[in-house]
Coordinates of C-alpha atoms and ligand atoms in Angstrom, one line a residue:
M1 CA 12.2 -8.0 9.5
K2 CA 11.2 -4.5 10.7
I3 CA 8.3 -3.0 8.7
G4 CA 7.4 0.6 9.1
I5 CA 3.9 1.4 7.8
L6 CA 3.0 5.1 7.4
G7 CA -0.7 5.3 8.1
S8 CA -3.3 4.7 10.7
G9 CA -6.3 3.7 8.6
D10 CA -7.8 0.4 7.5
V11 CA -5.0 -0.2 4.9
A12 CA -2.2 0.3 7.4
K13 CA -3.9 -1.9 10.0
S14 CA -4.7 -4.7 7.5
L15 CA -1.2 -4.8 6.0
G16 CA 0.2 -4.6 9.6
R17 CA -1.8 -7.6 10.6
G18 CA -0.5 -9.5 7.5
F19 CA 3.2 -8.6 8.2
L20 CA 2.8 -9.6 11.9
S21 CA 1.3 -12.9 10.8
E22 CA 4.4 -13.5 8.7
G23 CA 6.6 -13.0 11.8
N24 CA 7.7 -9.4 11.2
E25 CA 7.9 -6.5 13.7
V26 CA 5.5 -3.7 12.6
M27 CA 5.3 0.0 13.5
L28 CA 2.3 2.0 12.3
G29 CA 2.9 5.7 11.9
S30 CA 0.6 8.7 12.4
R31 CA 0.6 12.4 13.2
S32 CA -1.2 11.2 16.4
P33 CA 0.3 7.8 17.2
E34 CA -1.7 7.6 20.5
K35 CA -4.8 6.8 18.5
L36 CA -3.2 3.5 17.5
S37 CA -3.0 2.2 21.1
T38 CA -6.0 -0.1 20.7
W39 CA -4.5 -1.6 17.5
T40 CA -1.1 -2.2 19.0
A41 CA -2.6 -3.7 22.2
E42 CA -4.9 -6.0 20.2
S43 CA -2.1 -7.0 17.8
G44 CA 0.3 -8.2 20.5
N45 CA 4.0 -8.8 20.4
G46 CA 5.9 -7.1 17.6
A47 CA 3.3 -4.3 17.1
S48 CA 4.0 -0.6 17.9
S49 CA 3.2 2.9 16.8
G50 CA 5.1 6.1 16.3
T51 CA 5.3 9.4 14.5
F52 CA 5.8 9.3 10.7
A53 CA 9.6 10.0 11.3
E54 CA 10.0 7.3 13.9
T55 CA 8.1 4.8 11.7
A56 CA 10.2 5.5 8.6
E57 CA 13.4 5.3 10.6
F58 CA 12.2 2.0 12.2
G59 CA 11.4 0.2 8.9
E60 CA 13.9 -1.8 7.0
V61 CA 11.0 -1.8 4.5
V62 CA 8.7 1.2 4.6
V63 CA 5.1 1.1 3.4
L64 CA 3.1 4.2 2.4
A65 CA -0.5 3.7 3.4
V66 CA -1.7 7.3 3.8
H67 CA -4.3 9.4 2.0
G68 CA -3.0 9.4 -1.6
T69 CA -3.0 13.2 -2.0
A70 CA -1.0 13.6 1.3
S71 CA 1.8 11.2 0.5
V72 CA 4.4 13.9 -0.3
D73 CA 3.5 15.9 2.8
V74 CA 3.8 12.7 4.9
I75 CA 7.3 12.1 3.4
E76 CA 8.3 15.6 4.3
M77 CA 7.1 15.0 7.9
A78 CA 8.9 11.7 8.0
G79 CA 12.1 13.0 6.6
A80 CA 13.4 11.7 3.3
D81 CA 16.7 10.7 5.0
N82 CA 14.8 8.0 6.9
F83 CA 14.0 6.2 3.7
K84 CA 17.4 6.3 2.2
G85 CA 18.5 3.0 0.6
K86 CA 15.2 1.3 1.5
V87 CA 12.5 -0.4 -0.4
V88 CA 9.3 1.6 -0.1
M89 CA 6.1 -0.1 -0.9
D90 CA 3.4 2.3 -2.1
A91 CA -0.2 1.2 -1.6
T92 CA -1.7 4.7 -2.2
N93 CA -4.3 6.0 -4.6
P94 CA -4.7 9.8 -5.0
L95 CA -8.5 10.1 -4.6
D96 CA -10.9 13.0 -4.3
M97 CA -13.2 11.7 -1.6
S98 CA -15.6 14.6 -1.7
A99 CA -18.2 12.4 -3.4
M100 CA -18.8 8.7 -3.6
P101 CA -17.6 6.8 -5.5
P102 CA -14.4 8.8 -5.2
R103 CA -12.6 10.2 -8.3
L104 CA -9.0 9.7 -9.3
V105 CA -6.8 12.8 -9.4
G106 CA -3.4 12.9 -11.0
G107 CA -2.4 11.4 -14.3
L108 CA 0.7 10.2 -16.3
G109 CA 3.6 12.1 -14.7
S110 CA 1.7 13.2 -11.7
S111 CA 0.5 9.8 -10.3
S112 CA 1.0 9.1 -6.6
G113 CA 3.7 6.5 -7.3
E114 CA 5.7 8.9 -9.4
L115 CA 5.4 11.8 -6.9
I116 CA 6.5 9.4 -4.1
Q117 CA 9.6 8.2 -6.1
N118 CA 10.4 11.8 -7.0
A119 CA 10.3 12.8 -3.4
L120 CA 12.5 9.9 -2.4
P121 CA 15.4 9.8 -5.0
G122 CA 17.5 7.8 -2.5
A123 CA 14.9 5.0 -2.1
F124 CA 13.4 2.3 -4.2
V125 CA 9.6 2.5 -4.7
G126 CA 7.5 -0.5 -5.6
K127 CA 3.8 0.0 -6.0
A128 CA 1.5 -2.8 -4.8
F129 CA -1.8 -3.5 -2.9
N130 CA -3.5 -0.4 -4.4
T131 CA -5.8 -2.4 -6.8
V132 CA -7.8 -4.4 -4.2
G133 CA -9.8 -3.6 -1.0
N134 CA -8.0 -4.0 2.3
S135 CA -10.2 -6.9 3.5
Q136 CA -8.6 -9.1 0.8
F137 CA -5.0 -8.1 1.4
Y138 CA -3.9 -11.2 3.4
K139 CA -4.4 -14.8 2.2
P140 CA -7.5 -14.1 0.1
E141 CA -9.6 -17.1 -0.7
F142 CA -11.3 -17.2 -4.1
A143 CA -12.8 -20.1 -6.0
G144 CA -10.7 -19.1 -9.0
G145 CA -7.4 -19.5 -7.0
P146 CA -4.9 -16.8 -6.0
P147 CA -5.7 -13.4 -7.5
D148 CA -3.1 -11.2 -9.2
M149 CA -1.4 -8.2 -7.8
F150 CA -0.1 -5.6 -10.3
I151 CA 3.1 -4.0 -9.2
C152 CA 5.4 -1.4 -10.8
G153 CA 8.7 0.3 -9.9
N154 CA 12.1 1.2 -11.3
D155 CA 14.4 -1.0 -9.3
A156 CA 14.5 -4.7 -10.0
N157 CA 15.6 -5.6 -6.4
A158 CA 12.7 -3.6 -4.9
K159 CA 10.3 -5.3 -7.2
T160 CA 11.7 -8.7 -6.1
E161 CA 11.1 -7.7 -2.5
V162 CA 7.6 -6.4 -3.2
S163 CA 6.8 -9.5 -5.2
R164 CA 8.0 -11.7 -2.3
I165 CA 5.6 -9.8 0.1
C166 CA 2.7 -10.3 -2.4
N167 CA 3.5 -14.0 -2.5
D168 CA 3.8 -14.3 1.3
F169 CA 0.4 -12.6 1.5
G170 CA -1.1 -15.1 -0.9
W171 CA -1.0 -13.3 -4.3
N172 CA 0.6 -13.8 -7.6
S173 CA 2.4 -10.6 -8.7
I174 CA 2.5 -9.2 -12.2
D175 CA 5.2 -6.8 -12.9
V176 CA 3.7 -4.1 -15.1
G177 CA 6.9 -2.0 -15.6
G178 CA 8.5 1.2 -14.3
I179 CA 7.0 3.7 -11.8
D180 CA 6.1 5.9 -14.8
L181 CA 3.2 3.3 -15.2
S182 CA 1.9 4.0 -11.7
H183 CA -1.0 6.0 -13.0
Y184 CA -2.3 2.9 -14.8
L185 CA -2.3 0.9 -11.6
E186 CA -4.1 3.8 -9.9
A187 CA -6.7 3.9 -12.7
T188 CA -7.1 0.1 -12.3
A189 CA -7.9 0.7 -8.7
M190 CA -10.8 2.9 -9.9
V191 CA -12.2 -0.1 -11.9
W192 CA -12.1 -2.1 -8.6
I193 CA -13.8 0.8 -6.7
I194 CA -16.5 1.6 -9.3
T195 CA -17.5 -2.1 -9.7
A196 CA -17.4 -2.6 -5.9
F197 CA -19.7 0.4 -5.4
A198 CA -22.0 -0.6 -8.2
G199 CA -22.6 -4.2 -7.1
N200 CA -21.7 -4.0 -3.4
H201 CA -18.8 -6.4 -4.2
W202 CA -16.1 -5.7 -1.6
D203 CA -14.7 -9.2 -1.9
Q204 CA -13.4 -9.1 -5.5
A205 CA -9.9 -9.1 -7.0
F206 CA -8.3 -9.1 -10.4
K207 CA -6.8 -12.1 -12.3
L208 CA -5.3 -12.1 -15.7
L209 CA -6.3 -15.2 -17.7
R210 CA -3.8 -16.4 -20.2
N211 CA -3.5 -19.3 -22.6
Ligands
NAP1 N1 -9.4 1.4 1.8 C1 -8.9 0.4 1.0 O1 -9.4 -0.7 1.1 C2 -7.7 0.7 0.1 C3 -7.2 -0.3 -0.7 C4 -6.1 -0.1 -1.4 C5 -5.4 1.2 -1.4 N2 -6.0 2.1 -0.6 C6 -5.2 3.4 -0.5 O2 -4.5 3.3 0.7 C7 -4.3 4.6 1.3 C8 -4.8 4.5 2.8 O3 -6.2 4.3 2.8 P1 -7.0 4.2 4.1 O4 -8.4 4.0 3.7 O5 -6.4 3.2 5.1 O6 -6.8 5.5 4.8 P2 -7.0 7.1 4.4 O7 -8.2 7.6 5.2 O8 -7.0 7.2 3.0 O9 -5.7 7.7 5.0 C9 -5.4 7.8 6.4 C10 -4.0 8.2 6.6 O10 -3.6 9.3 5.8 C11 -3.1 10.3 6.7 N3 -3.4 11.6 6.2 C12 -4.6 12.0 5.7 N4 -4.6 13.3 5.4 C13 -3.3 13.8 5.8 C14 -2.7 15.0 5.7 N5 -3.3 16.1 5.2 N6 -1.4 15.1 6.0 C15 -0.8 14.0 6.5 N7 -1.3 12.8 6.7 C16 -2.6 12.7 6.3 C17 -3.6 10.0 8.1 O11 -2.7 10.5 9.0 P3 -3.0 10.5 10.6 O12 -2.8 9.1 11.1 O13 -2.0 11.4 11.1 O14 -4.4 11.0 10.7 C18 -3.8 8.5 8.1 O15 -2.6 7.9 8.5 C19 -5.0 5.6 0.4 O16 -4.1 6.2 -0.4 C20 -6.0 4.7 -0.3 O17 -6.4 5.2 -1.6 C21 -7.1 2.0 0.1

């Protein structure tokens, strides 16, 4: 499958490596695609880079892995038509990075997931991979077994696809509900971030324990 990942940072590269390991073709997108030349060379066959528009057009599934407060601008640059009818996996968190740890911006109704879905009425947004650090995205190994990935979105087929990706990457997925609940996933990411900063725990992930 062709996966278009909008982003040039650690999240895009880590997801890209995972998708390549699963036998997909991957294009990473940036305003300056040339800065991804080392990543594409190191990643080998199936890896490429392009502009945001080229990447969104390329992807049969498109992933948003850009700065969370820039998502809507990136969609404008990419062209909403290039997402039409596609599953869009949103890994973003809208963070104010002016101090550390960062602070969450947005809330119910103005979360990153909702803004992305509103900007892409012809596409099907499924939020995932925003509640864990990128070093654990692919085949994480924990003594307690596979961790849980919280996902949300409005479209059942999109959530089935996003859930399959989570499973392929070594996660259980937990469907939290519609994209209107995106803010709660973004706030959950803050729990991960605050506890990671407090204890220098970058190798942690969530798991719901149930009887
Ligand atoms: N870091 C993690 O472990 C982690 C884990 C889960 C989720 N997340 C979330 O995943 C997303 C990506 O995180 P990251 O750490 O890989 O990278 P990042 O530094 O948050 O974002 C880098 C990307 O955002 C784009 N960007 C930044 N400002 C922009 C603007 N004003 N207009 C257009 N594009 C802009 C950059 O485009 P150019 O390539 O053109 O420079 C680049 O592709 C974020 O939303 C983050 O909160 C992060």
